[in-house]
Coordinates of C-alpha atoms and ligand atoms in Angstrom, one line a residue:
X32 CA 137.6 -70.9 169.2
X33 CA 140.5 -72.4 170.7
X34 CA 144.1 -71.4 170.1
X35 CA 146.4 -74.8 169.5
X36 CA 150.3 -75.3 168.4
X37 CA 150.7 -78.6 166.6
X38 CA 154.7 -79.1 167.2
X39 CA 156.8 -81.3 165.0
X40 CA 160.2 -81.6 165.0
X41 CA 162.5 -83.4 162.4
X42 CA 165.5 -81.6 160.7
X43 CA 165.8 -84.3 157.7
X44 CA 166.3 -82.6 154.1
X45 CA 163.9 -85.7 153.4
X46 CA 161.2 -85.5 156.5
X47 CA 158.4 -86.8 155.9
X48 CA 156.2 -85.9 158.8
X49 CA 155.5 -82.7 157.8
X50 CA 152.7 -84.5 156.1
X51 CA 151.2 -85.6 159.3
X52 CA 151.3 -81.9 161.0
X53 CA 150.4 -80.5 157.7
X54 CA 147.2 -82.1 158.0
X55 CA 146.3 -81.9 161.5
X56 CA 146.9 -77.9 161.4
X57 CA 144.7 -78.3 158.4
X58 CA 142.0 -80.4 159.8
X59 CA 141.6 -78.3 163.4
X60 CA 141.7 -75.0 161.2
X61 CA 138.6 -77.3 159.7
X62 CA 136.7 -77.0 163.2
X63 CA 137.4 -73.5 163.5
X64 CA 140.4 -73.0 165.3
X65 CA 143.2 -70.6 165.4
X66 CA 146.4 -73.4 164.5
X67 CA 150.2 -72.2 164.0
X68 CA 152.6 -75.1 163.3
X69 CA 155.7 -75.0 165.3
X70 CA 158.0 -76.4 162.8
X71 CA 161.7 -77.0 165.0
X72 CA 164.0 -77.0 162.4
X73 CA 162.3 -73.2 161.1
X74 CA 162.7 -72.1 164.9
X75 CA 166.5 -73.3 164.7
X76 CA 166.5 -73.0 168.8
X77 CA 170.6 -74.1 169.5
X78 CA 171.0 -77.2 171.3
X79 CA 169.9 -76.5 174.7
X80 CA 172.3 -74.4 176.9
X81 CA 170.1 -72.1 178.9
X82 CA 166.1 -73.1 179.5
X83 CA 164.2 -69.8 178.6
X84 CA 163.5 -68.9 182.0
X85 CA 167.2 -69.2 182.8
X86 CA 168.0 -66.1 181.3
X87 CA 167.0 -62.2 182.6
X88 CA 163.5 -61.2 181.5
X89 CA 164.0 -59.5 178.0
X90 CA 167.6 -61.1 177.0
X91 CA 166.6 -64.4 175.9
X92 CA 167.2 -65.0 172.0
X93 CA 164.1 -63.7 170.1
X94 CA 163.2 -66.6 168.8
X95 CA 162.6 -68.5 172.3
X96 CA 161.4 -65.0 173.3
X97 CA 158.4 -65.6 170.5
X98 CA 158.2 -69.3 170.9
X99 CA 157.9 -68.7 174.8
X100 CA 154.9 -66.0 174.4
X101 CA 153.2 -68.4 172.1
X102 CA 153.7 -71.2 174.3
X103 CA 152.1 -69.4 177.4
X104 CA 149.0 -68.0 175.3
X105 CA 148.2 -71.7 173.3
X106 CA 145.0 -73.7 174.9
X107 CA 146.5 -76.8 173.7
X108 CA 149.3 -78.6 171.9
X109 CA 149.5 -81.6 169.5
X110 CA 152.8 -83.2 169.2
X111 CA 153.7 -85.2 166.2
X112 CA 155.9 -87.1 166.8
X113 CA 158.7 -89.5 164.2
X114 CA 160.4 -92.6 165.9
X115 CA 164.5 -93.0 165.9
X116 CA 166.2 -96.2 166.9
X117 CA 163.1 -96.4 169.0
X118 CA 163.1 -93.2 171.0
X119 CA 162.1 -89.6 170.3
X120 CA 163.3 -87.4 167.4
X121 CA 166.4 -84.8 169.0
X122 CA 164.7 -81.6 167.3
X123 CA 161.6 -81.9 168.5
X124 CA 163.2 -83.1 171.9
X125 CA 165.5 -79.6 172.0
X126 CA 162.9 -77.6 171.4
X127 CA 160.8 -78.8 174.0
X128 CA 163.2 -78.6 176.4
X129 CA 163.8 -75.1 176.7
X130 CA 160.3 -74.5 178.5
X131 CA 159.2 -75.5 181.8
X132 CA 156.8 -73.6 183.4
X133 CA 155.6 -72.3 179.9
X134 CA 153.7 -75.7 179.3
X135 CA 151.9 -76.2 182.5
X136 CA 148.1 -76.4 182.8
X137 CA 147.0 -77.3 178.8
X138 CA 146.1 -80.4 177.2
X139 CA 148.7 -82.2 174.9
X140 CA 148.4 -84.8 172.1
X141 CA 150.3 -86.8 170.7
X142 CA 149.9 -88.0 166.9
X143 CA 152.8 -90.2 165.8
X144 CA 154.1 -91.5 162.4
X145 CA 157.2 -93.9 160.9
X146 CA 158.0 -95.2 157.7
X147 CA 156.8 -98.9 158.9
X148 CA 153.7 -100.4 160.6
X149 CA 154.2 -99.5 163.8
X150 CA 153.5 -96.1 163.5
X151 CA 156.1 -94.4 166.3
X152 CA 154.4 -96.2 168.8
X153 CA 157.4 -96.1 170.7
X154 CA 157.9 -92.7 170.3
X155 CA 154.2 -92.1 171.2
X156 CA 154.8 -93.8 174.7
X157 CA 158.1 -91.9 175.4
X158 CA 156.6 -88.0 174.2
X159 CA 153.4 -89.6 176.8
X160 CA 155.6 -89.3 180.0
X161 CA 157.4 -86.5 178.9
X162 CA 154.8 -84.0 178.1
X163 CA 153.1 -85.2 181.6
X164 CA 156.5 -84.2 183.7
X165 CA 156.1 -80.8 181.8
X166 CA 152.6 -80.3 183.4
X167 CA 150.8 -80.9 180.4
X168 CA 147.4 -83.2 180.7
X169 CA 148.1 -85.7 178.2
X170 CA 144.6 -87.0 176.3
X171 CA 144.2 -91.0 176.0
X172 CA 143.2 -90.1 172.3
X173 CA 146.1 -90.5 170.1
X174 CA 146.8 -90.8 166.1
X175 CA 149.5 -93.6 165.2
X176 CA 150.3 -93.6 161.2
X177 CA 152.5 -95.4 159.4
X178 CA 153.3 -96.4 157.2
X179 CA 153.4 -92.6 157.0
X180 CA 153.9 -92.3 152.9
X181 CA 151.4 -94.5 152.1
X182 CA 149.0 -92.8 154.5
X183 CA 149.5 -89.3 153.1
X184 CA 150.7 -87.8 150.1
X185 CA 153.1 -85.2 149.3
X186 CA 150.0 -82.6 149.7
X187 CA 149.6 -84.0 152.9
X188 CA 146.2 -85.5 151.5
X189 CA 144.6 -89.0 153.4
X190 CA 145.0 -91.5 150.5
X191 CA 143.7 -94.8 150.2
X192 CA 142.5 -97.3 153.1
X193 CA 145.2 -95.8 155.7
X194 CA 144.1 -92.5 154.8
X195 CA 140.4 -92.8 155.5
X196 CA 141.4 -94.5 158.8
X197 CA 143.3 -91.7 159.7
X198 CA 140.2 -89.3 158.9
X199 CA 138.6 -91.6 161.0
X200 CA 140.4 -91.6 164.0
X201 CA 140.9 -87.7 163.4
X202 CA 137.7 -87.1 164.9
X203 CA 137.7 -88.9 168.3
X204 CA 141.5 -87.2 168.2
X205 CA 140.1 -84.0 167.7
X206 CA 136.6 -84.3 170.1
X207 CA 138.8 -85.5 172.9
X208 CA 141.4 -82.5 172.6
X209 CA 138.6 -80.0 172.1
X210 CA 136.8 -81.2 175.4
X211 CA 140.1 -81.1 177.4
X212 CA 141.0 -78.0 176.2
X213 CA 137.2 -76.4 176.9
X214 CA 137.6 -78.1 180.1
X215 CA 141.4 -77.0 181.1
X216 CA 140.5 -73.0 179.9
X217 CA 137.3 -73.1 182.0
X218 CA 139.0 -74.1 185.2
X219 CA 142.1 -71.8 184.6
X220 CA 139.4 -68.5 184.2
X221 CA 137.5 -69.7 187.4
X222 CA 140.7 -70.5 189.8
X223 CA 144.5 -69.4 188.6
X224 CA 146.9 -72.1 188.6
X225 CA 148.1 -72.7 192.1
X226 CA 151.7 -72.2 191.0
Ligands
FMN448 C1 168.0 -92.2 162.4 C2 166.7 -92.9 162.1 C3 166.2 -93.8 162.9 C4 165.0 -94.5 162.7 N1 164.5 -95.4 163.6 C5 163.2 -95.8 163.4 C6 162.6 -96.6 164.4 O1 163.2 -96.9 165.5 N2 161.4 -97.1 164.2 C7 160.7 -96.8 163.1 O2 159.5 -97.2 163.0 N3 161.2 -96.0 162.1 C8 162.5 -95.6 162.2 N4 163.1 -94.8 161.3 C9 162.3 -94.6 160.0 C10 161.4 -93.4 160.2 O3 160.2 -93.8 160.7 C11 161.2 -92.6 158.9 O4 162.4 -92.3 158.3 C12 160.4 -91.3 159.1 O5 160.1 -90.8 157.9 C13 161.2 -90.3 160.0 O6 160.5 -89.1 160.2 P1 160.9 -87.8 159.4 O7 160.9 -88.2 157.9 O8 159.8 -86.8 159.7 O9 162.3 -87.4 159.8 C14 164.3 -94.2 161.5 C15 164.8 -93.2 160.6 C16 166.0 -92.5 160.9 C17 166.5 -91.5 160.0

């Protein structure tokens, strides 16, 4: 059993891609594993001032105190990630930022969603390049759905075509992430990181 955070991060009173993380936490709980959702706007982190490893051990905020023992224990991370004006979502982006270190050495995937066709496929490419700067190995396997309301409903359940090609794609998501993340805890129990 693996330990995963699937992160999402929009602060809109109308959001809809909590469907989207709603169902992945459900669908790896599915295989077995032990999933939290990292909902942003719930962790209410301030804009970033100080990164969590900016402040003296035991007087950061407790929230990024929790977040950042979390972080450091998870095998993996999925990332879902909503599109604005083309580029990532601020929240999520915030939230992110105040780790370093904290991320290095664990697969990350990335499952966008928008309200159009095109899925956050900008987004997707944007979260790609900035999970690999933070040390994470980033997985080729990805989930793009949109439009996201006609994809999932308000239960967060796959409906019609889109949603059985989202269960569909689900499972090479989910293979490739599980064999990363086998792969990833193996090699940190045989050799530490080297820094
Ligand atoms: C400020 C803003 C900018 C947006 N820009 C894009 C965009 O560039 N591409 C896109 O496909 N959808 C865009 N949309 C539509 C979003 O895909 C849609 O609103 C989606 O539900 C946002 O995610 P959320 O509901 O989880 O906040 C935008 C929405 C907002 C509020």
């Amino acid at each position: 059993m693996s330990s995963i955070l699937v992160l999402y991060g929009s602060y809109r009173s109308d959001r809809m891609g909590i469907r989207l993380a709603d169902y992945i936490v459900a669908r790896l709980r599915g295989r077995g594993d032990a999933v939290e959702l990292i909902d942003a706007q719930a962790v209410g982190l301030p804009m970033l001032d100080r990164m969590y490893k900016e402040y003296q051990p035991g007087t950061a905020p407790d929230a990024m105190e929790s977040l950042a023992g979390k972080i450091k224990a998870a095998d993996a991370f999925v990332f879902v990630t909503g599109e604005y004006n083309w580029g990532v979502q601020p929240g999520l982006k915030n939230l992110t930022d105040h780790f370093l270190e904290e991320w290095f050495w664990r697969p990350a995937a990335i499952a966008s969603y928008s309200a159009g066709r095109l899925s956050g496929a900008r987004s997707n490419s944007a979260w790609h390049s900035t999970l690999s700067e933070m040390g994470m190995v980033v997985i080729s396997s990805t989930l793009t759905v949109g439009p996201i309301a006609q994809t999932l409903d308000d239960n967060a359940q796959p409906t019609g075509e889109a949603g059985k090609a989202l269960d569909r794609a689900f499972l090479r998501f989910a293979e490739d992430l599980a064999w990363w993340t086998e792969a990833t805890k193996t090699q940190r129990a045989k050799q530490p990181p080297p820094y």
